[in-house]
PDB file of C-alpha atoms in Angstrom:
ATOM      1  CA  UNK A   1      76.155 -74.859 -32.003  1.00 72.00           C
ATOM      2  CA  UNK A   2      76.847 -72.706 -35.071  1.00 82.00           C
ATOM      3  CA  UNK A   3      73.201 -72.882 -36.139  1.00 87.00           C
ATOM      4  CA  UNK A   4      72.040 -71.623 -32.760  1.00 91.00           C
ATOM      5  CA  UNK A   5      74.553 -68.786 -32.898  1.00 93.00           C
ATOM      6  CA  UNK A   6      73.363 -67.694 -36.349  1.00 93.00           C
ATOM      7  CA  UNK A   7      69.730 -67.800 -35.221  1.00 94.00           C
ATOM      8  CA  UNK A   8      70.666 -65.779 -32.143  1.00 95.00           C
ATOM      9  CA  UNK A   9      72.424 -63.135 -34.281  1.00 95.00           C
ATOM     10  CA  UNK A  10      69.385 -62.993 -36.599  1.00 95.00           C
ATOM     11  CA  UNK A  11      67.089 -62.526 -33.580  1.00 96.00           C
ATOM     12  CA  UNK A  12      69.285 -59.754 -32.130  1.00 96.00           C
ATOM     13  CA  UNK A  13      69.478 -57.865 -35.438  1.00 96.00           C
ATOM     14  CA  UNK A  14      65.706 -58.275 -35.953  1.00 96.00           C
ATOM     15  CA  UNK A  15      64.983 -56.813 -32.519  1.00 96.00           C
ATOM     16  CA  UNK A  16      67.403 -53.955 -33.198  1.00 96.00           C
ATOM     17  CA  UNK A  17      65.770 -53.344 -36.587  1.00 96.00           C
ATOM     18  CA  UNK A  18      62.281 -53.256 -35.062  1.00 96.00           C
ATOM     19  CA  UNK A  19      63.411 -50.830 -32.355  1.00 97.00           C
ATOM     20  CA  UNK A  20      65.239 -48.629 -34.817  1.00 96.00           C
ATOM     21  CA  UNK A  21      62.391 -48.569 -37.371  1.00 96.00           C
ATOM     22  CA  UNK A  22      59.697 -47.833 -34.785  1.00 96.00           C
ATOM     23  CA  UNK A  23      61.857 -45.237 -33.009  1.00 97.00           C
ATOM     24  CA  UNK A  24      62.746 -43.471 -36.223  1.00 96.00           C
ATOM     25  CA  UNK A  25      59.134 -43.243 -37.377  1.00 95.00           C
ATOM     26  CA  UNK A  26      57.895 -42.063 -33.964  1.00 97.00           C
ATOM     27  CA  UNK A  27      60.783 -39.567 -33.787  1.00 97.00           C
ATOM     28  CA  UNK A  28      59.949 -38.185 -37.198  1.00 95.00           C
ATOM     29  CA  UNK A  29      56.327 -37.537 -36.167  1.00 96.00           C
ATOM     30  CA  UNK A  30      57.410 -35.928 -32.899  1.00 96.00           C
ATOM     31  CA  UNK A  31      59.928 -33.780 -34.760  1.00 96.00           C
ATOM     32  CA  UNK A  32      57.310 -32.500 -37.169  1.00 96.00           C
ATOM     33  CA  UNK A  33      54.893 -31.647 -34.333  1.00 95.00           C
ATOM     34  CA  UNK A  34      57.639 -29.877 -32.379  1.00 95.00           C
ATOM     35  CA  UNK A  35      58.801 -28.002 -35.452  1.00 95.00           C
ATOM     36  CA  UNK A  36      55.274 -26.869 -36.256  1.00 94.00           C
ATOM     37  CA  UNK A  37      54.846 -25.486 -32.758  1.00 95.00           C
ATOM     38  CA  UNK A  38      58.179 -23.669 -32.889  1.00 95.00           C
ATOM     39  CA  UNK A  39      57.724 -22.054 -36.307  1.00 93.00           C
ATOM     40  CA  UNK A  40      55.295 -19.258 -35.196  1.00 92.00           C
ATOM     41  CA  UNK A  41      57.631 -18.271 -32.356  1.00 93.00           C
ATOM     42  CA  UNK A  42      60.636 -18.265 -34.687  1.00 92.00           C
ATOM     43  CA  UNK A  43      58.784 -16.121 -37.214  1.00 90.00           C
ATOM     44  CA  UNK A  44      57.693 -13.707 -34.502  1.00 89.00           C
ATOM     45  CA  UNK A  45      61.249 -13.403 -33.253  1.00 90.00           C
ATOM     46  CA  UNK A  46      62.590 -12.904 -36.770  1.00 88.00           C
ATOM     47  CA  UNK A  47      59.963 -10.249 -37.440  1.00 86.00           C
ATOM     48  CA  UNK A  48      60.790  -8.287 -34.303  1.00 83.00           C
ATOM     49  CA  UNK A  49      64.493  -8.441 -35.089  1.00 84.00           C
ATOM     50  CA  UNK A  50      64.310  -7.489 -38.771  1.00 84.00           C
ATOM     51  CA  UNK A  51      60.989  -5.586 -38.905  1.00 81.00           C
ATOM     52  CA  UNK A  52      60.093  -7.662 -41.962  1.00 85.00           C
ATOM     53  CA  UNK A  53      57.227 -10.115 -42.036  1.00 84.00           C
ATOM     54  CA  UNK A  54      58.764 -13.539 -42.786  1.00 85.00           C
ATOM     55  CA  UNK A  55      55.576 -14.652 -44.530  1.00 85.00           C
ATOM     56  CA  UNK A  56      55.012 -11.819 -47.006  1.00 84.00           C
ATOM     57  CA  UNK A  57      58.380 -10.011 -46.690  1.00 82.00           C
ATOM     58  CA  UNK A  58      56.493  -6.737 -46.146  1.00 80.00           C
ATOM     59  CA  UNK A  59      58.144  -4.142 -43.922  1.00 78.00           C
ATOM     60  CA  UNK A  60      56.537  -2.996 -40.690  1.00 73.00           C
ATOM     61  CA  UNK A  61      54.592   0.261 -40.807  1.00 64.00           C
ATOM     62  CA  UNK A  62      57.106   2.799 -39.605  1.00 63.00           C
ATOM     63  CA  UNK A  63      55.093   5.988 -40.349  1.00 59.00           C
ATOM     64  CA  UNK A  64      51.878   5.378 -38.345  1.00 58.00           C
ATOM     65  CA  UNK A  65      51.665   3.444 -35.135  1.00 56.00           C
ATOM     66  CA  UNK A  66      49.135   0.765 -36.056  1.00 55.00           C
ATOM     67  CA  UNK A  67      48.107  -2.118 -33.870  1.00 55.00           C
ATOM     68  CA  UNK A  68      48.444  -4.353 -36.858  1.00 55.00           C
ATOM     69  CA  UNK A  69      51.969  -4.898 -37.983  1.00 56.00           C
ATOM     70  CA  UNK A  70      51.162  -4.682 -41.685  1.00 55.00           C
ATOM     71  CA  UNK A  71      50.934  -1.427 -43.547  1.00 51.00           C
ATOM     72  CA  UNK A  72      47.271  -1.070 -44.485  1.00 50.00           C
ATOM     73  CA  UNK A  73      47.869   1.929 -46.673  1.00 51.00           C
ATOM     74  CA  UNK A  74      49.606  -0.166 -49.309  1.00 46.00           C
TER      75      UNK A  74
ATOM     76  CA  UNK K   1      73.228 -78.275 -42.120  1.00 50.00           C
ATOM     77  CA  UNK K   2      76.910 -78.464 -41.188  1.00 50.00           C
ATOM     78  CA  UNK K   3      77.551 -81.694 -42.994  1.00 51.00           C
ATOM     79  CA  UNK K   4      80.970 -82.520 -44.311  1.00 56.00           C
ATOM     80  CA  UNK K   5      80.536 -82.208 -48.037  1.00 62.00           C
ATOM     81  CA  UNK K   6      82.943 -82.944 -50.840  1.00 72.00           C
ATOM     82  CA  UNK K   7      84.929 -80.203 -52.563  1.00 79.00           C
ATOM     83  CA  UNK K   8      83.524 -81.225 -55.945  1.00 85.00           C
ATOM     84  CA  UNK K   9      80.015 -80.587 -54.710  1.00 86.00           C
ATOM     85  CA  UNK K  10      80.962 -77.119 -53.448  1.00 90.00           C
ATOM     86  CA  UNK K  11      82.735 -76.202 -56.698  1.00 92.00           C
ATOM     87  CA  UNK K  12      79.764 -77.414 -58.744  1.00 93.00           C
ATOM     88  CA  UNK K  13      77.425 -75.365 -56.611  1.00 93.00           C
ATOM     89  CA  UNK K  14      79.613 -72.244 -56.870  1.00 94.00           C
ATOM     90  CA  UNK K  15      79.761 -72.557 -60.667  1.00 94.00           C
ATOM     91  CA  UNK K  16      76.038 -73.148 -60.841  1.00 95.00           C
ATOM     92  CA  UNK K  17      75.368 -70.026 -58.760  1.00 95.00           C
ATOM     93  CA  UNK K  18      77.759 -68.000 -60.914  1.00 95.00           C
ATOM     94  CA  UNK K  19      76.177 -69.020 -64.231  1.00 95.00           C
ATOM     95  CA  UNK K  20      72.647 -68.548 -62.905  1.00 95.00           C
ATOM     96  CA  UNK K  21      73.700 -65.117 -61.673  1.00 95.00           C
ATOM     97  CA  UNK K  22      74.830 -64.242 -65.188  1.00 93.00           C
ATOM     98  CA  UNK K  23      71.467 -65.395 -66.561  1.00 94.00           C
ATOM     99  CA  UNK K  24      69.582 -63.316 -64.000  1.00 93.00           C
ATOM    100  CA  UNK K  25      71.684 -60.271 -64.848  1.00 92.00           C
ATOM    101  CA  UNK K  26      71.003 -60.727 -68.579  1.00 91.00           C
ATOM    102  CA  UNK K  27      67.270 -61.118 -67.880  1.00 91.00           C
ATOM    103  CA  UNK K  28      67.246 -58.043 -65.639  1.00 89.00           C
ATOM    104  CA  UNK K  29      69.063 -55.926 -68.234  1.00 88.00           C
ATOM    105  CA  UNK K  30      66.715 -57.174 -70.963  1.00 88.00           C
ATOM    106  CA  UNK K  31      63.664 -56.066 -68.977  1.00 85.00           C
ATOM    107  CA  UNK K  32      65.234 -52.721 -68.004  1.00 83.00           C
ATOM    108  CA  UNK K  33      66.800 -51.796 -71.342  1.00 82.00           C
ATOM    109  CA  UNK K  34      64.185 -49.134 -72.180  1.00 81.00           C
ATOM    110  CA  UNK K  35      64.479 -47.487 -68.758  1.00 80.00           C
ATOM    111  CA  UNK K  36      68.280 -47.665 -68.879  1.00 78.00           C
ATOM    112  CA  UNK K  37      68.234 -46.097 -72.342  1.00 78.00           C
ATOM    113  CA  UNK K  38      66.066 -43.214 -71.098  1.00 79.00           C
ATOM    114  CA  UNK K  39      68.184 -42.709 -67.965  1.00 75.00           C
ATOM    115  CA  UNK K  40      71.378 -43.104 -70.024  1.00 74.00           C
ATOM    116  CA  UNK K  41      72.519 -45.927 -67.756  1.00 76.00           C
ATOM    117  CA  UNK K  42      74.806 -48.693 -68.918  1.00 76.00           C
ATOM    118  CA  UNK K  43      73.042 -51.822 -70.108  1.00 80.00           C
ATOM    119  CA  UNK K  44      74.476 -55.191 -71.086  1.00 81.00           C
ATOM    120  CA  UNK K  45      72.285 -55.301 -74.189  1.00 83.00           C
ATOM    121  CA  UNK K  46      74.262 -52.464 -75.774  1.00 78.00           C
ATOM    122  CA  UNK K  47      77.117 -54.993 -76.016  1.00 79.00           C
ATOM    123  CA  UNK K  48      75.409 -58.337 -76.624  1.00 79.00           C
ATOM    124  CA  UNK K  49      72.417 -56.980 -78.576  1.00 77.00           C
ATOM    125  CA  UNK K  50      70.462 -59.908 -80.115  1.00 81.00           C
ATOM    126  CA  UNK K  51      72.802 -62.465 -78.551  1.00 82.00           C
ATOM    127  CA  UNK K  52      71.157 -62.037 -75.156  1.00 85.00           C
ATOM    128  CA  UNK K  53      68.667 -64.890 -75.387  1.00 89.00           C
ATOM    129  CA  UNK K  54      71.026 -67.587 -76.747  1.00 91.00           C
ATOM    130  CA  UNK K  55      73.708 -66.614 -74.237  1.00 91.00           C
ATOM    131  CA  UNK K  56      71.211 -66.724 -71.398  1.00 92.00           C
ATOM    132  CA  UNK K  57      69.995 -70.165 -72.448  1.00 94.00           C
ATOM    133  CA  UNK K  58      73.530 -71.513 -72.822  1.00 94.00           C
ATOM    134  CA  UNK K  59      74.524 -70.175 -69.411  1.00 94.00           C
ATOM    135  CA  UNK K  60      71.369 -71.570 -67.797  1.00 94.00           C
ATOM    136  CA  UNK K  61      72.073 -74.966 -69.385  1.00 95.00           C
ATOM    137  CA  UNK K  62      75.612 -74.871 -68.005  1.00 94.00           C
ATOM    138  CA  UNK K  63      74.279 -73.969 -64.571  1.00 95.00           C
ATOM    139  CA  UNK K  64      71.881 -76.924 -64.785  1.00 94.00           C
ATOM    140  CA  UNK K  65      74.760 -79.263 -65.660  1.00 94.00           C
ATOM    141  CA  UNK K  66      76.565 -78.317 -62.449  1.00 94.00           C
ATOM    142  CA  UNK K  67      73.675 -78.191 -59.986  1.00 93.00           C
ATOM    143  CA  UNK K  68      70.087 -78.276 -61.300  1.00 94.00           C
ATOM    144  CA  UNK K  69      68.361 -77.714 -57.953  1.00 94.00           C
ATOM    145  CA  UNK K  70      70.426 -74.650 -57.038  1.00 94.00           C
ATOM    146  CA  UNK K  71      70.184 -73.024 -60.459  1.00 95.00           C
ATOM    147  CA  UNK K  72      66.457 -73.703 -60.821  1.00 95.00           C
ATOM    148  CA  UNK K  73      65.676 -72.413 -57.352  1.00 95.00           C
ATOM    149  CA  UNK K  74      67.756 -69.270 -57.898  1.00 95.00           C
ATOM    150  CA  UNK K  75      66.166 -68.594 -61.263  1.00 95.00           C
ATOM    151  CA  UNK K  76      62.631 -69.139 -59.934  1.00 95.00           C
ATOM    152  CA  UNK K  77      63.467 -66.998 -56.897  1.00 94.00           C
ATOM    153  CA  UNK K  78      64.658 -64.107 -59.054  1.00 94.00           C
ATOM    154  CA  UNK K  79      61.593 -64.434 -61.290  1.00 92.00           C
ATOM    155  CA  UNK K  80      59.224 -64.468 -58.311  1.00 91.00           C
ATOM    156  CA  UNK K  81      60.916 -61.454 -56.760  1.00 90.00           C
ATOM    157  CA  UNK K  82      61.052 -59.502 -60.005  1.00 85.00           C
ATOM    158  CA  UNK K  83      57.350 -59.990 -60.655  1.00 77.00           C
ATOM    159  CA  UNK K  84      56.230 -59.377 -57.072  1.00 75.00           C
ATOM    160  CA  UNK K  85      56.446 -55.596 -57.401  1.00 70.00           C
ATOM    161  CA  UNK K  86      54.081 -55.364 -60.362  1.00 70.00           C
ATOM    162  CA  UNK K  87      50.707 -55.260 -58.655  1.00 71.00           C
ATOM    163  CA  UNK K  88      48.689 -53.608 -61.389  1.00 76.00           C
ATOM    164  CA  UNK K  89      50.582 -54.643 -64.539  1.00 78.00           C
ATOM    165  CA  UNK K  90      49.165 -57.531 -66.552  1.00 80.00           C
ATOM    166  CA  UNK K  91      51.788 -59.897 -67.912  1.00 82.00           C
ATOM    167  CA  UNK K  92      51.661 -61.566 -71.352  1.00 83.00           C
ATOM    168  CA  UNK K  93      50.263 -64.657 -69.593  1.00 83.00           C
ATOM    169  CA  UNK K  94      47.136 -62.668 -68.692  1.00 83.00           C
ATOM    170  CA  UNK K  95      47.961 -62.768 -64.989  1.00 85.00           C
ATOM    171  CA  UNK K  96      49.072 -59.883 -62.798  1.00 86.00           C
ATOM    172  CA  UNK K  97      52.717 -59.757 -61.769  1.00 85.00           C
ATOM    173  CA  UNK K  98      52.059 -60.685 -58.165  1.00 87.00           C
ATOM    174  CA  UNK K  99      49.885 -63.641 -59.239  1.00 89.00           C
ATOM    175  CA  UNK K 100      52.734 -64.994 -61.354  1.00 89.00           C
ATOM    176  CA  UNK K 101      55.051 -64.451 -58.425  1.00 91.00           C
ATOM    177  CA  UNK K 102      52.798 -66.381 -56.030  1.00 92.00           C
ATOM    178  CA  UNK K 103      52.419 -69.279 -58.491  1.00 93.00           C
ATOM    179  CA  UNK K 104      56.167 -69.512 -59.135  1.00 93.00           C
ATOM    180  CA  UNK K 105      56.968 -69.328 -55.408  1.00 94.00           C
ATOM    181  CA  UNK K 106      54.369 -71.985 -54.588  1.00 95.00           C
ATOM    182  CA  UNK K 107      55.647 -74.311 -57.312  1.00 94.00           C
ATOM    183  CA  UNK K 108      59.229 -73.717 -56.217  1.00 94.00           C
ATOM    184  CA  UNK K 109      58.467 -74.436 -52.569  1.00 94.00           C
ATOM    185  CA  UNK K 110      56.481 -77.506 -53.564  1.00 94.00           C
ATOM    186  CA  UNK K 111      59.231 -79.068 -55.664  1.00 94.00           C
ATOM    187  CA  UNK K 112      62.434 -77.589 -54.288  1.00 92.00           C
ATOM    188  CA  UNK K 113      61.407 -77.021 -50.654  1.00 88.00           C
ATOM    189  CA  UNK K 114      64.162 -75.497 -48.523  1.00 93.00           C
ATOM    190  CA  UNK K 115      66.339 -74.730 -51.568  1.00 94.00           C
ATOM    191  CA  UNK K 116      63.656 -72.396 -52.870  1.00 94.00           C
ATOM    192  CA  UNK K 117      63.382 -70.628 -49.511  1.00 95.00           C
ATOM    193  CA  UNK K 118      67.133 -70.036 -49.320  1.00 95.00           C
ATOM    194  CA  UNK K 119      67.168 -68.807 -52.930  1.00 95.00           C
ATOM    195  CA  UNK K 120      64.356 -66.332 -52.297  1.00 95.00           C
ATOM    196  CA  UNK K 121      66.143 -65.069 -49.175  1.00 96.00           C
ATOM    197  CA  UNK K 122      69.434 -64.488 -50.982  1.00 95.00           C
ATOM    198  CA  UNK K 123      67.614 -62.791 -53.861  1.00 95.00           C
ATOM    199  CA  UNK K 124      65.848 -60.455 -51.423  1.00 95.00           C
ATOM    200  CA  UNK K 125      69.182 -59.758 -49.765  1.00 96.00           C
ATOM    201  CA  UNK K 126      70.880 -58.908 -53.087  1.00 94.00           C
ATOM    202  CA  UNK K 127      67.915 -56.795 -54.200  1.00 93.00           C
ATOM    203  CA  UNK K 128      67.963 -54.797 -50.955  1.00 94.00           C
ATOM    204  CA  UNK K 129      71.720 -54.272 -51.165  1.00 94.00           C
ATOM    205  CA  UNK K 130      71.365 -53.136 -54.774  1.00 90.00           C
ATOM    206  CA  UNK K 131      68.624 -50.700 -53.775  1.00 90.00           C
ATOM    207  CA  UNK K 132      70.787 -49.383 -50.955  1.00 92.00           C
ATOM    208  CA  UNK K 133      73.666 -48.755 -53.363  1.00 90.00           C
ATOM    209  CA  UNK K 134      71.343 -46.994 -55.818  1.00 85.00           C
ATOM    210  CA  UNK K 135      69.568 -45.004 -53.115  1.00 84.00           C
ATOM    211  CA  UNK K 136      71.585 -41.826 -53.745  1.00 79.00           C
ATOM    212  CA  UNK K 137      71.078 -42.094 -57.487  1.00 75.00           C
ATOM    213  CA  UNK K 138      67.329 -42.684 -57.536  1.00 66.00           C
ATOM    214  CA  UNK K 139      66.163 -41.422 -54.164  1.00 59.00           C
ATOM    215  CA  UNK K 140      62.648 -40.575 -55.308  1.00 63.00           C
ATOM    216  CA  UNK K 141      61.863 -43.938 -56.782  1.00 66.00           C
ATOM    217  CA  UNK K 142      58.759 -45.696 -55.491  1.00 67.00           C
ATOM    218  CA  UNK K 143      60.357 -49.076 -56.240  1.00 77.00           C
ATOM    219  CA  UNK K 144      63.548 -48.444 -54.293  1.00 84.00           C
ATOM    220  CA  UNK K 145      63.392 -50.176 -50.914  1.00 88.00           C
ATOM    221  CA  UNK K 146      66.025 -47.895 -49.402  1.00 89.00           C
ATOM    222  CA  UNK K 147      63.694 -44.991 -50.172  1.00 88.00           C
ATOM    223  CA  UNK K 148      60.574 -46.806 -48.943  1.00 88.00           C
ATOM    224  CA  UNK K 149      62.002 -48.273 -45.737  1.00 90.00           C
ATOM    225  CA  UNK K 150      65.002 -46.092 -44.983  1.00 90.00           C
ATOM    226  CA  UNK K 151      68.674 -46.748 -45.583  1.00 91.00           C
ATOM    227  CA  UNK K 152      69.544 -48.331 -42.231  1.00 94.00           C
ATOM    228  CA  UNK K 153      66.453 -50.550 -42.309  1.00 94.00           C
ATOM    229  CA  UNK K 154      67.436 -51.636 -45.811  1.00 95.00           C
ATOM    230  CA  UNK K 155      70.969 -52.598 -44.745  1.00 95.00           C
ATOM    231  CA  UNK K 156      69.753 -54.407 -41.628  1.00 96.00           C
ATOM    232  CA  UNK K 157      67.204 -56.381 -43.652  1.00 96.00           C
ATOM    233  CA  UNK K 158      69.972 -57.245 -46.126  1.00 96.00           C
ATOM    234  CA  UNK K 159      72.039 -58.671 -43.262  1.00 96.00           C
ATOM    235  CA  UNK K 160      69.060 -60.559 -41.809  1.00 96.00           C
ATOM    236  CA  UNK K 161      68.165 -62.190 -45.125  1.00 96.00           C
ATOM    237  CA  UNK K 162      71.806 -63.006 -45.820  1.00 96.00           C
ATOM    238  CA  UNK K 163      72.124 -64.684 -42.429  1.00 96.00           C
ATOM    239  CA  UNK K 164      68.890 -66.609 -43.024  1.00 96.00           C
ATOM    240  CA  UNK K 165      70.355 -67.908 -46.294  1.00 95.00           C
ATOM    241  CA  UNK K 166      73.620 -68.652 -44.526  1.00 95.00           C
ATOM    242  CA  UNK K 167      71.685 -70.643 -41.940  1.00 95.00           C
ATOM    243  CA  UNK K 168      69.884 -72.670 -44.611  1.00 94.00           C
ATOM    244  CA  UNK K 169      72.697 -73.044 -47.161  1.00 93.00           C
ATOM    245  CA  UNK K 170      76.009 -71.374 -46.421  1.00 93.00           C
ATOM    246  CA  UNK K 171      77.668 -72.364 -49.715  1.00 93.00           C
ATOM    247  CA  UNK K 172      74.883 -70.696 -51.665  1.00 94.00           C
ATOM    248  CA  UNK K 173      74.981 -67.589 -49.480  1.00 95.00           C
ATOM    249  CA  UNK K 174      78.708 -66.972 -49.809  1.00 95.00           C
ATOM    250  CA  UNK K 175      78.972 -67.971 -53.468  1.00 95.00           C
ATOM    251  CA  UNK K 176      76.031 -65.707 -54.362  1.00 95.00           C
ATOM    252  CA  UNK K 177      77.687 -62.663 -52.843  1.00 94.00           C
ATOM    253  CA  UNK K 178      81.041 -63.439 -54.483  1.00 95.00           C
ATOM    254  CA  UNK K 179      79.319 -64.162 -57.822  1.00 95.00           C
ATOM    255  CA  UNK K 180      77.439 -60.865 -57.612  1.00 93.00           C
ATOM    256  CA  UNK K 181      80.693 -58.932 -57.284  1.00 93.00           C
ATOM    257  CA  UNK K 182      82.457 -60.961 -60.002  1.00 95.00           C
ATOM    258  CA  UNK K 183      79.540 -60.529 -62.425  1.00 93.00           C
ATOM    259  CA  UNK K 184      79.436 -56.786 -61.729  1.00 90.00           C
ATOM    260  CA  UNK K 185      83.161 -56.608 -62.500  1.00 92.00           C
ATOM    261  CA  UNK K 186      82.884 -58.662 -65.709  1.00 91.00           C
ATOM    262  CA  UNK K 187      80.016 -56.514 -66.979  1.00 89.00           C
ATOM    263  CA  UNK K 188      81.902 -53.342 -66.117  1.00 88.00           C
ATOM    264  CA  UNK K 189      84.895 -54.648 -68.094  1.00 89.00           C
ATOM    265  CA  UNK K 190      82.689 -55.611 -71.046  1.00 86.00           C
ATOM    266  CA  UNK K 191      80.976 -52.250 -71.134  1.00 85.00           C
ATOM    267  CA  UNK K 192      84.236 -50.310 -70.801  1.00 85.00           C
ATOM    268  CA  UNK K 193      85.801 -52.340 -73.604  1.00 82.00           C
ATOM    269  CA  UNK K 194      82.727 -51.814 -75.757  1.00 78.00           C
ATOM    270  CA  UNK K 195      82.723 -48.077 -75.035  1.00 75.00           C
ATOM    271  CA  UNK K 196      86.407 -47.774 -75.953  1.00 73.00           C
ATOM    272  CA  UNK K 197      85.886 -49.752 -79.168  1.00 71.00           C
ATOM    273  CA  UNK K 198      82.903 -47.584 -80.005  1.00 71.00           C
ATOM    274  CA  UNK K 199      84.878 -44.387 -79.396  1.00 72.00           C
ATOM    275  CA  UNK K 200      87.776 -45.706 -81.510  1.00 72.00           C
ATOM    276  CA  UNK K 201      85.476 -46.581 -84.422  1.00 70.00           C
ATOM    277  CA  UNK K 202      83.781 -43.224 -84.017  1.00 72.00           C
ATOM    278  CA  UNK K 203      87.105 -41.351 -84.189  1.00 73.00           C
ATOM    279  CA  UNK K 204      88.127 -43.377 -87.282  1.00 69.00           C
ATOM    280  CA  UNK K 205      84.837 -42.451 -88.922  1.00 66.00           C
ATOM    281  CA  UNK K 206      83.845 -46.088 -89.365  1.00 60.00           C
ATOM    282  CA  UNK K 207      80.454 -45.608 -87.730  1.00 57.00           C
ATOM    283  CA  UNK K 208      78.101 -42.727 -88.246  1.00 51.00           C
ATOM    284  CA  UNK K 209      77.404 -40.294 -85.445  1.00 48.00           C
ATOM    285  CA  UNK K 210      73.668 -40.543 -86.041  1.00 41.00           C
TER     286      UNK K 210
END
């Protein structure tokens, strides 16, 4: 009786471990993909709010109205 | 498995596990003394110095007196597990670490059968628990299982292997865990005492600072 119970507990924990390990690894991959797709939008938003490029920390051209956001005169 | 066994047998087994645990700890500290010195970690060999080998042999002999099968299986299990990680390092025998590990495990399973299996399981369990405890200290360590697998996975595997040992040999499982804690405490006491003695001698000027 006790032996069966121990084996049952081992089986339950093993199944939980498999589920947890697989879920965590899949979740990590999904998180990275999602994060990568969100980063450009976040940077764009940050740039519009602060007028500073988050990549090169250069300020937007405020003297001439260029199409490009970066100051080409520099 | 759930046989009614005499108290003398249990006590002998507990003592055997305890003494073998001491031997394994001495062996582990002997192999890690260079790394511990570099990382400034505490090592048993700072206290026992050249006495390590005779003490280990005496303790192993004592363990054999109480229960030869248990102590031999535990010792072989710890050896097999310790060597298993060294895939590319050649040992003094001329074999790679994992080859030694496979040979020792095969011999153990051949002669000691289920005792060897339970010993390997409890050794894996203790190793995983140790790695989990050290995971904050050496997070970027390629040999730390908590870092390789993840902390929760490490703890769950510890529980699974402990339960497997419990299923095969419950006396060994429980006494191993208790022995682990007792040995840790004894070593901590020894090292603290040694450190205090060292500081006292240092303050008295009886040993050089160099």
